[in-house]
CSV table of C-alpha atoms and ligand atoms in Angstrom, one decimal:
chain,number,residue,atom,x,y,z
A,1,UNK,CA,18.9,-5.0,17.2
A,2,UNK,CA,17.1,-4.4,20.5
A,3,UNK,CA,13.5,-5.7,20.0
A,4,UNK,CA,11.1,-3.0,20.9
A,5,UNK,CA,7.3,-2.9,20.7
A,6,UNK,CA,5.3,-0.7,18.3
A,7,UNK,CA,4.1,1.3,21.2
A,8,UNK,CA,7.7,2.0,22.4
A,9,UNK,CA,8.7,2.9,18.9
A,10,UNK,CA,5.9,5.4,18.5
A,11,UNK,CA,6.7,7.0,21.9
A,12,UNK,CA,10.4,7.3,21.1
A,13,UNK,CA,9.6,8.8,17.6
A,14,UNK,CA,7.4,11.4,19.3
A,15,UNK,CA,10.3,12.3,21.7
A,16,UNK,CA,12.8,12.5,18.8
A,17,UNK,CA,10.7,14.2,16.1
A,18,UNK,CA,7.6,15.6,17.8
A,19,UNK,CA,5.6,14.2,14.8
A,20,UNK,CA,3.3,11.6,16.5
A,21,UNK,CA,0.9,13.4,18.8
A,22,UNK,CA,-1.3,11.2,21.0
A,23,UNK,CA,-4.2,11.2,18.6
A,24,UNK,CA,-2.0,9.9,15.8
A,25,UNK,CA,-0.4,7.3,18.1
A,26,UNK,CA,-3.9,6.1,19.0
A,27,UNK,CA,-4.8,5.9,15.3
A,28,UNK,CA,-1.7,3.8,14.6
A,29,UNK,CA,-2.2,1.5,17.6
A,30,UNK,CA,-5.9,1.0,16.5
A,31,UNK,CA,-5.0,0.2,12.9
A,32,UNK,CA,-2.3,-2.2,14.0
A,33,UNK,CA,-4.7,-4.0,16.3
A,34,UNK,CA,-7.2,-4.2,13.4
A,35,UNK,CA,-4.5,-5.8,11.3
A,36,UNK,CA,-4.0,-8.4,14.0
A,37,UNK,CA,-7.8,-9.1,13.9
A,38,UNK,CA,-7.7,-9.4,10.1
A,39,UNK,CA,-4.6,-11.6,10.2
A,40,UNK,CA,-6.6,-13.9,12.6
A,41,UNK,CA,-9.6,-14.0,10.3
A,42,UNK,CA,-7.5,-14.6,7.2
A,43,UNK,CA,-5.5,-17.4,9.0
A,44,UNK,CA,-8.7,-19.4,9.7
A,45,UNK,CA,-9.3,-19.9,6.0
A,46,UNK,CA,-11.8,-22.6,5.2
A,47,UNK,CA,-12.1,-23.3,8.9
A,48,UNK,CA,-13.6,-19.9,9.5
A,49,UNK,CA,-16.0,-20.2,6.6
A,50,UNK,CA,-14.6,-16.9,5.3
A,51,UNK,CA,-13.3,-18.0,1.9
A,52,UNK,CA,-15.1,-17.5,-1.4
A,53,UNK,CA,-17.1,-14.6,-2.8
A,54,UNK,CA,-19.8,-12.5,-1.3
A,55,UNK,CA,-22.8,-11.9,-3.5
A,56,UNK,CA,-21.7,-8.3,-4.2
A,57,UNK,CA,-19.4,-6.1,-6.2
A,58,UNK,CA,-17.3,-3.1,-5.0
A,59,UNK,CA,-17.1,0.3,-6.6
A,60,UNK,CA,-14.5,-1.0,-8.9
A,61,UNK,CA,-17.0,-3.5,-10.3
A,62,UNK,CA,-14.9,-6.3,-8.8
A,63,UNK,CA,-16.7,-9.3,-7.1
A,64,UNK,CA,-16.0,-8.9,-3.4
A,65,UNK,CA,-14.6,-11.8,-1.4
A,66,UNK,CA,-16.1,-12.4,2.0
A,67,UNK,CA,-12.8,-11.5,3.6
A,68,UNK,CA,-12.8,-8.2,1.7
A,69,UNK,CA,-16.0,-7.2,3.4
A,70,UNK,CA,-14.9,-8.7,6.8
A,71,UNK,CA,-11.6,-6.8,6.7
A,72,UNK,CA,-13.3,-3.5,5.7
A,73,UNK,CA,-15.8,-3.8,8.6
A,74,UNK,CA,-13.0,-4.6,11.0
A,75,UNK,CA,-11.2,-1.4,10.1
A,76,UNK,CA,-14.4,0.7,10.2
A,77,UNK,CA,-15.5,-0.6,13.6
A,78,UNK,CA,-12.0,-0.3,15.1
A,79,UNK,CA,-11.6,3.3,14.1
A,80,UNK,CA,-15.0,4.9,14.6
A,81,UNK,CA,-15.1,5.4,18.4
A,82,UNK,CA,-11.5,6.7,19.1
A,83,UNK,CA,-12.1,10.4,18.3
A,84,UNK,CA,-8.9,10.5,16.2
A,85,UNK,CA,-10.5,10.5,12.8
A,86,UNK,CA,-12.7,12.8,10.8
A,87,UNK,CA,-13.6,10.2,8.1
A,88,UNK,CA,-12.4,7.1,6.3
A,89,UNK,CA,-12.3,6.0,2.7
A,90,UNK,CA,-11.8,2.5,1.4
A,91,UNK,CA,-11.4,0.6,-1.9
A,92,UNK,CA,-14.5,-1.3,-0.8
A,93,UNK,CA,-16.8,1.7,-0.4
A,94,UNK,CA,-18.0,4.1,-3.1
A,95,UNK,CA,-18.2,7.1,-0.9
A,96,UNK,CA,-16.3,8.3,2.2
A,97,UNK,CA,-17.4,7.1,5.6
A,98,UNK,CA,-17.8,10.0,8.1
A,99,UNK,CA,-17.5,9.3,11.8
A,100,UNK,CA,-21.0,8.6,13.3
A,101,UNK,CA,-22.5,11.5,15.2
A,102,UNK,CA,-22.4,9.6,18.5
A,103,UNK,CA,-18.6,9.8,18.4
A,104,UNK,CA,-16.3,12.8,18.5
A,105,UNK,CA,-14.5,13.8,15.3
A,106,UNK,CA,-10.7,13.9,15.1
A,107,UNK,CA,-8.2,15.6,12.8
A,108,UNK,CA,-7.1,12.7,10.6
A,109,UNK,CA,-8.3,11.0,7.5
A,110,UNK,CA,-7.7,7.3,7.1
A,111,UNK,CA,-7.7,5.6,3.7
A,112,UNK,CA,-7.2,1.9,3.1
A,113,UNK,CA,-7.3,-1.1,0.9
A,114,UNK,CA,-8.5,-3.5,3.6
A,115,UNK,CA,-7.5,-6.7,1.8
A,116,UNK,CA,-5.1,-6.3,-1.1
A,117,UNK,CA,-4.5,-9.2,-3.4
A,118,UNK,CA,-8.0,-10.8,-2.9
A,119,UNK,CA,-7.5,-13.1,-5.9
A,120,UNK,CA,-5.0,-14.9,-3.7
A,121,UNK,CA,-7.2,-15.5,-0.7
A,122,UNK,CA,-8.7,-18.8,-1.7
A,123,UNK,CA,-5.4,-20.3,-2.8
A,124,UNK,CA,-3.5,-19.4,0.4
A,125,UNK,CA,-1.0,-16.9,-1.1
A,126,UNK,CA,0.1,-13.8,0.8
A,127,UNK,CA,-2.4,-10.9,1.0
A,128,UNK,CA,-2.4,-7.7,3.0
A,129,UNK,CA,-3.8,-4.4,4.1
A,130,UNK,CA,-2.5,-1.0,2.8
A,131,UNK,CA,-3.3,2.3,4.7
A,132,UNK,CA,-2.6,6.0,4.3
A,133,UNK,CA,-3.1,8.9,6.8
A,134,UNK,CA,-3.8,12.5,5.8
A,135,UNK,CA,-4.6,15.5,8.0
A,136,UNK,CA,-8.0,17.0,7.7
A,137,UNK,CA,-8.2,20.7,6.9
A,138,UNK,CA,-8.2,22.9,10.1
A,139,UNK,CA,-11.7,23.7,11.2
A,140,UNK,CA,-13.3,21.2,8.9
A,141,UNK,CA,-16.9,20.5,9.9
A,142,UNK,CA,-18.5,17.9,7.6
A,143,UNK,CA,-15.8,16.0,5.7
A,144,UNK,CA,-16.4,15.5,2.0
A,145,UNK,CA,-14.5,13.6,-0.7
A,146,UNK,CA,-12.7,16.8,-1.7
A,147,UNK,CA,-11.0,16.8,1.8
A,148,UNK,CA,-9.3,13.5,0.8
A,149,UNK,CA,-8.0,14.7,-2.6
A,150,UNK,CA,-4.5,15.7,-1.3
A,151,UNK,CA,-1.3,14.8,-3.1
A,152,UNK,CA,0.6,11.8,-1.6
A,153,UNK,CA,3.3,14.2,-0.4
A,154,UNK,CA,0.8,15.3,2.3
A,155,UNK,CA,0.6,11.9,3.9
A,156,UNK,CA,1.7,11.9,7.6
A,157,UNK,CA,1.8,8.1,7.8
A,158,UNK,CA,1.7,5.2,5.4
A,159,UNK,CA,1.8,1.5,6.1
A,160,UNK,CA,0.9,-2.0,5.1
A,161,UNK,CA,0.5,-5.4,6.7
A,162,UNK,CA,1.4,-8.7,5.0
A,163,UNK,CA,-0.6,-11.8,6.0
A,164,UNK,CA,1.9,-14.4,4.9
A,165,UNK,CA,4.2,-17.0,6.6
A,166,UNK,CA,4.7,-14.2,9.1
A,167,UNK,CA,2.4,-11.4,9.7
A,168,UNK,CA,4.3,-8.1,9.4
A,169,UNK,CA,3.5,-4.5,9.7
A,170,UNK,CA,5.6,-2.0,7.7
A,171,UNK,CA,5.3,1.7,8.7
A,172,UNK,CA,6.7,5.1,7.9
A,173,UNK,CA,5.9,8.3,9.7
A,174,UNK,CA,8.4,10.3,7.5
A,175,UNK,CA,11.6,9.2,9.3
A,176,UNK,CA,12.5,6.0,7.5
A,177,UNK,CA,10.7,2.6,7.2
A,178,UNK,CA,10.4,0.2,10.1
A,179,UNK,CA,9.1,-3.4,10.1
A,180,UNK,CA,7.2,-5.1,13.0
A,181,UNK,CA,6.5,-8.8,13.2
A,182,UNK,CA,3.4,-10.1,15.0
A,183,UNK,CA,4.4,-12.2,18.1
A,184,UNK,CA,1.3,-14.4,18.0
A,185,UNK,CA,2.0,-15.8,21.5
A,186,UNK,CA,2.1,-12.3,23.1
A,187,UNK,CA,-0.3,-10.7,20.5
A,188,UNK,CA,2.2,-7.8,20.2
A,189,UNK,CA,4.0,-6.1,17.3
A,190,UNK,CA,7.8,-6.4,17.7
A,191,UNK,CA,10.3,-4.4,15.7
A,192,UNK,CA,12.3,-6.7,13.5
A,193,UNK,CA,13.8,-4.3,11.0
A,194,UNK,CA,14.8,-0.7,11.4
A,195,UNK,CA,15.4,1.8,8.6
A,196,UNK,CA,14.8,-0.5,5.7
A,197,UNK,CA,16.7,0.5,2.5
A,198,UNK,CA,16.0,-0.5,-1.1
A,199,UNK,CA,19.2,-1.2,-3.1
A,200,UNK,CA,19.4,1.4,-6.0
A,201,UNK,CA,20.1,-1.4,-8.5
A,202,UNK,CA,18.5,-4.8,-9.0
A,203,UNK,CA,18.3,-7.9,-11.1
A,204,UNK,CA,14.6,-8.6,-10.4
A,205,UNK,CA,11.5,-7.1,-11.9
A,206,UNK,CA,7.8,-7.6,-11.2
A,207,UNK,CA,5.1,-7.2,-13.9
A,208,UNK,CA,2.2,-9.3,-15.2
A,209,UNK,CA,3.9,-10.5,-18.4
A,210,UNK,CA,0.7,-11.9,-19.8
A,211,UNK,CA,-0.3,-8.4,-20.8
A,212,UNK,CA,2.9,-7.9,-22.9
A,213,UNK,CA,1.1,-7.6,-26.2
A,214,UNK,CA,-0.9,-4.6,-24.8
A,215,UNK,CA,2.1,-2.7,-23.4
A,216,UNK,CA,3.0,0.8,-24.7
A,217,UNK,CA,6.5,1.1,-26.4
A,218,UNK,CA,8.4,2.5,-23.4
A,219,UNK,CA,7.4,-0.5,-21.2
A,220,UNK,CA,8.0,-3.0,-24.0
A,221,UNK,CA,11.5,-1.6,-24.6
A,222,UNK,CA,12.3,-1.6,-20.9
A,223,UNK,CA,11.2,-5.2,-20.3
A,224,UNK,CA,12.6,-6.6,-23.6
A,225,UNK,CA,16.0,-5.2,-22.7
A,226,UNK,CA,15.9,-7.0,-19.3
A,227,UNK,CA,14.7,-10.2,-21.0
A,228,UNK,CA,17.7,-10.0,-23.4
A,229,UNK,CA,19.9,-10.3,-20.3
A,230,UNK,CA,23.6,-10.5,-21.0
A,231,UNK,CA,22.9,-10.7,-24.8
A,232,UNK,CA,21.3,-7.2,-24.7
A,233,UNK,CA,22.1,-3.6,-23.8
A,234,UNK,CA,21.7,-4.2,-20.1
A,235,UNK,CA,24.5,-6.8,-20.2
A,236,UNK,CA,23.2,-8.6,-17.2
A,237,UNK,CA,20.6,-11.3,-16.6
A,238,UNK,CA,17.3,-10.5,-14.7
A,239,UNK,CA,14.8,-12.6,-12.7
A,240,UNK,CA,11.1,-12.1,-12.7
A,241,UNK,CA,8.6,-12.4,-9.8
A,242,UNK,CA,4.8,-11.6,-9.9
A,243,UNK,CA,2.8,-12.6,-6.8
A,244,UNK,CA,-0.3,-10.6,-7.9
A,245,UNK,CA,-0.4,-9.2,-4.4
A,246,UNK,CA,1.1,-5.7,-4.3
A,247,UNK,CA,1.9,-5.8,-0.6
A,248,UNK,CA,3.9,-9.0,-1.1
A,249,UNK,CA,5.8,-7.8,-4.1
A,250,UNK,CA,6.6,-4.5,-2.4
A,251,UNK,CA,7.7,-6.2,0.7
A,252,UNK,CA,10.1,-8.3,-1.3
A,253,UNK,CA,11.4,-5.2,-3.0
A,254,UNK,CA,11.9,-3.4,0.4
A,255,UNK,CA,14.0,-6.4,1.5
A,256,UNK,CA,16.1,-7.2,-1.5
A,257,UNK,CA,15.4,-4.6,-4.2
A,258,UNK,CA,13.5,-4.9,-7.5
A,259,UNK,CA,11.1,-2.9,-9.6
A,260,UNK,CA,7.3,-3.3,-9.5
A,261,UNK,CA,5.3,-2.2,-12.5
A,262,UNK,CA,1.6,-2.0,-13.2
A,263,UNK,CA,1.5,0.2,-16.4
A,264,UNK,CA,-1.4,1.6,-18.4
A,265,UNK,CA,-1.8,-0.4,-21.6
A,266,UNK,CA,-3.7,-0.4,-24.9
A,267,UNK,CA,-6.6,-2.4,-23.6
A,268,UNK,CA,-8.5,0.5,-22.1
A,269,UNK,CA,-7.0,3.9,-23.1
A,270,UNK,CA,-9.1,5.8,-20.6
A,271,UNK,CA,-8.1,3.5,-17.7
A,272,UNK,CA,-4.5,4.3,-16.6
A,273,UNK,CA,-3.6,0.9,-15.2
A,274,UNK,CA,-5.3,-1.1,-12.4
A,275,UNK,CA,-3.9,0.3,-9.2
A,276,UNK,CA,-5.6,3.1,-7.2
A,277,UNK,CA,-3.7,6.3,-6.4
A,278,UNK,CA,-5.1,7.2,-3.0
A,279,UNK,CA,-4.9,3.9,-1.0
A,280,UNK,CA,-2.4,1.8,-3.0
A,281,UNK,CA,0.0,3.8,-5.0
A,282,UNK,CA,0.4,6.8,-2.6
A,283,UNK,CA,1.1,4.9,0.6
A,284,UNK,CA,3.5,2.5,-1.2
A,285,UNK,CA,5.2,5.4,-2.9
A,286,UNK,CA,5.7,7.2,0.5
A,287,UNK,CA,7.2,4.0,2.0
A,288,UNK,CA,9.4,3.2,-1.0
A,289,UNK,CA,10.8,6.8,-1.1
A,290,UNK,CA,11.4,6.7,2.6
A,291,UNK,CA,13.5,3.5,2.0
A,292,UNK,CA,15.6,5.3,-0.7
A,293,UNK,CA,13.7,4.0,-3.7
A,294,UNK,CA,11.6,5.9,-6.3
A,295,UNK,CA,8.0,5.8,-7.5
A,296,UNK,CA,6.6,7.3,-10.6
A,297,UNK,CA,3.6,7.0,-13.0
A,298,UNK,CA,6.0,6.9,-15.9
A,299,UNK,CA,6.1,10.7,-16.1
A,300,UNK,CA,6.2,12.2,-12.6
A,301,UNK,CA,6.6,11.3,-8.9
A,302,UNK,CA,3.5,9.5,-7.7
A,303,UNK,CA,3.6,11.7,-4.5
A,304,UNK,CA,3.3,14.9,-6.6
A,305,UNK,CA,0.1,13.8,-8.4
A,306,UNK,CA,-2.9,16.1,-7.6
A,307,UNK,CA,-5.8,13.6,-7.1
A,308,UNK,CA,-9.1,14.4,-8.9
A,309,UNK,CA,-11.2,11.4,-7.8
A,310,UNK,CA,-11.2,9.2,-4.7
A,311,UNK,CA,-10.9,5.9,-6.7
A,312,UNK,CA,-8.8,7.2,-9.6
A,313,UNK,CA,-6.2,4.7,-11.0
A,314,UNK,CA,-2.6,5.4,-11.9
A,315,UNK,CA,0.2,3.6,-13.7
A,316,UNK,CA,2.8,2.5,-11.1
A,317,UNK,CA,6.6,2.0,-11.4
A,318,UNK,CA,8.3,1.7,-8.0
A,319,UNK,CA,11.3,0.2,-6.3
A,320,UNK,CA,15.1,0.4,-7.0
A,321,UNK,CA,15.8,4.0,-7.8
A,322,UNK,CA,18.1,3.5,-10.8
A,323,UNK,CA,15.6,1.2,-12.5
A,324,UNK,CA,12.6,3.4,-11.9
A,325,UNK,CA,14.5,6.4,-13.3
A,326,UNK,CA,15.5,4.3,-16.4
A,327,UNK,CA,12.0,3.2,-17.2
A,328,UNK,CA,10.7,6.7,-16.6
A,329,UNK,CA,13.3,8.1,-18.9
A,330,UNK,CA,12.0,5.8,-21.7
A,331,UNK,CA,8.5,7.2,-21.2
A,332,UNK,CA,9.9,10.8,-21.4
A,333,UNK,CA,12.0,9.9,-24.5
A,334,UNK,CA,9.1,8.6,-26.6
B,401,P6P,P1,-3.3,-8.8,-12.0
B,401,P6P,C1,-4.6,-7.2,-6.4
B,401,P6P,O1,-5.8,-7.4,-7.0
B,401,P6P,C2,-4.0,-6.0,-7.1
B,401,P6P,O2,-4.7,-4.9,-6.9
B,401,P6P,C3,-2.5,-5.8,-6.6
B,401,P6P,O3,-2.4,-6.2,-5.3
B,401,P6P,C4,-1.7,-6.7,-7.6
B,401,P6P,O4,-0.4,-6.2,-7.7
B,401,P6P,C5,-2.5,-6.6,-8.9
B,401,P6P,O5,-3.8,-6.2,-8.5
B,401,P6P,C6,-2.5,-7.9,-9.6
B,401,P6P,O6,-3.1,-7.6,-10.9
B,401,P6P,O7,-3.8,-8.1,-13.2
B,401,P6P,O8,-1.9,-9.4,-12.2
B,401,P6P,O9,-4.3,-9.8,-11.4
């Protein structure tokens, strides 16, 4: 495959599909540059005195890691001045972040989980950034939280970066899924995979099995049948992976198939799972569907969910289409 840069890809996409106007291309270049900066900060580890926890909690009530805050600030500062955004929203901030009056406002809304998988930071396991781009309503003056509450099907772009052995950026603008690897010597993003496809079947599942006793019957049935392997109704053996970093689990699934599950369970009936709809489930669902996979909350397409709150949680089943459809059918059969 001819190695092209992110910039060349975005220019060629605009020529082909007329779906990446200059403002959106600037947005994507700025976010990609911010991910390079985050990768650099993450890569320093203890040498950069960025490990460990900050003395604060985020809106989710989770203790924030220093790198959570550093990554959030990097994305805010990188995106404020360009004139491409109307506002931003982040897992790390309770309310939306309007563009400061000293800068012009643009027509896009950017949402992100600045550093997903924070529990892995201090033990040197892959973490990442997840982002989603929506269009602001025409003629919008002062953005409010309500402007963000659009179903995932309205996303114009979704992407994630994985800060692992390589630093990669995976992106969809609605015409397939591309992967770019960071060339650290040149400081540029180079396309290394075009039109990624998730196999419809798999032998690998990802779930935090320590929660098994809390699972609702459809999840328990689905996982037990896989654990039964060749001795059970699936008549094949399965493997399990759980990195506790959604970006890393999803990246594996994009490369070799699999199903990722974070279900609701009996522990907190009013809390539908752990993952957030707007800046984790929606962008990952857009990417997975664009790669031929599927993503549901157990009942419906994640991209069809009408959001009610900025930080609302949602159960997540995503990856190999045939497996997602099977576990979803168990939820509907109950
Ligand atoms: P648990 C990371 O904190 C995260 O939001 C996802 O990246 C990951 O898949 C999940 O939570 C891990 O959750 O309960 O296994 O620690």
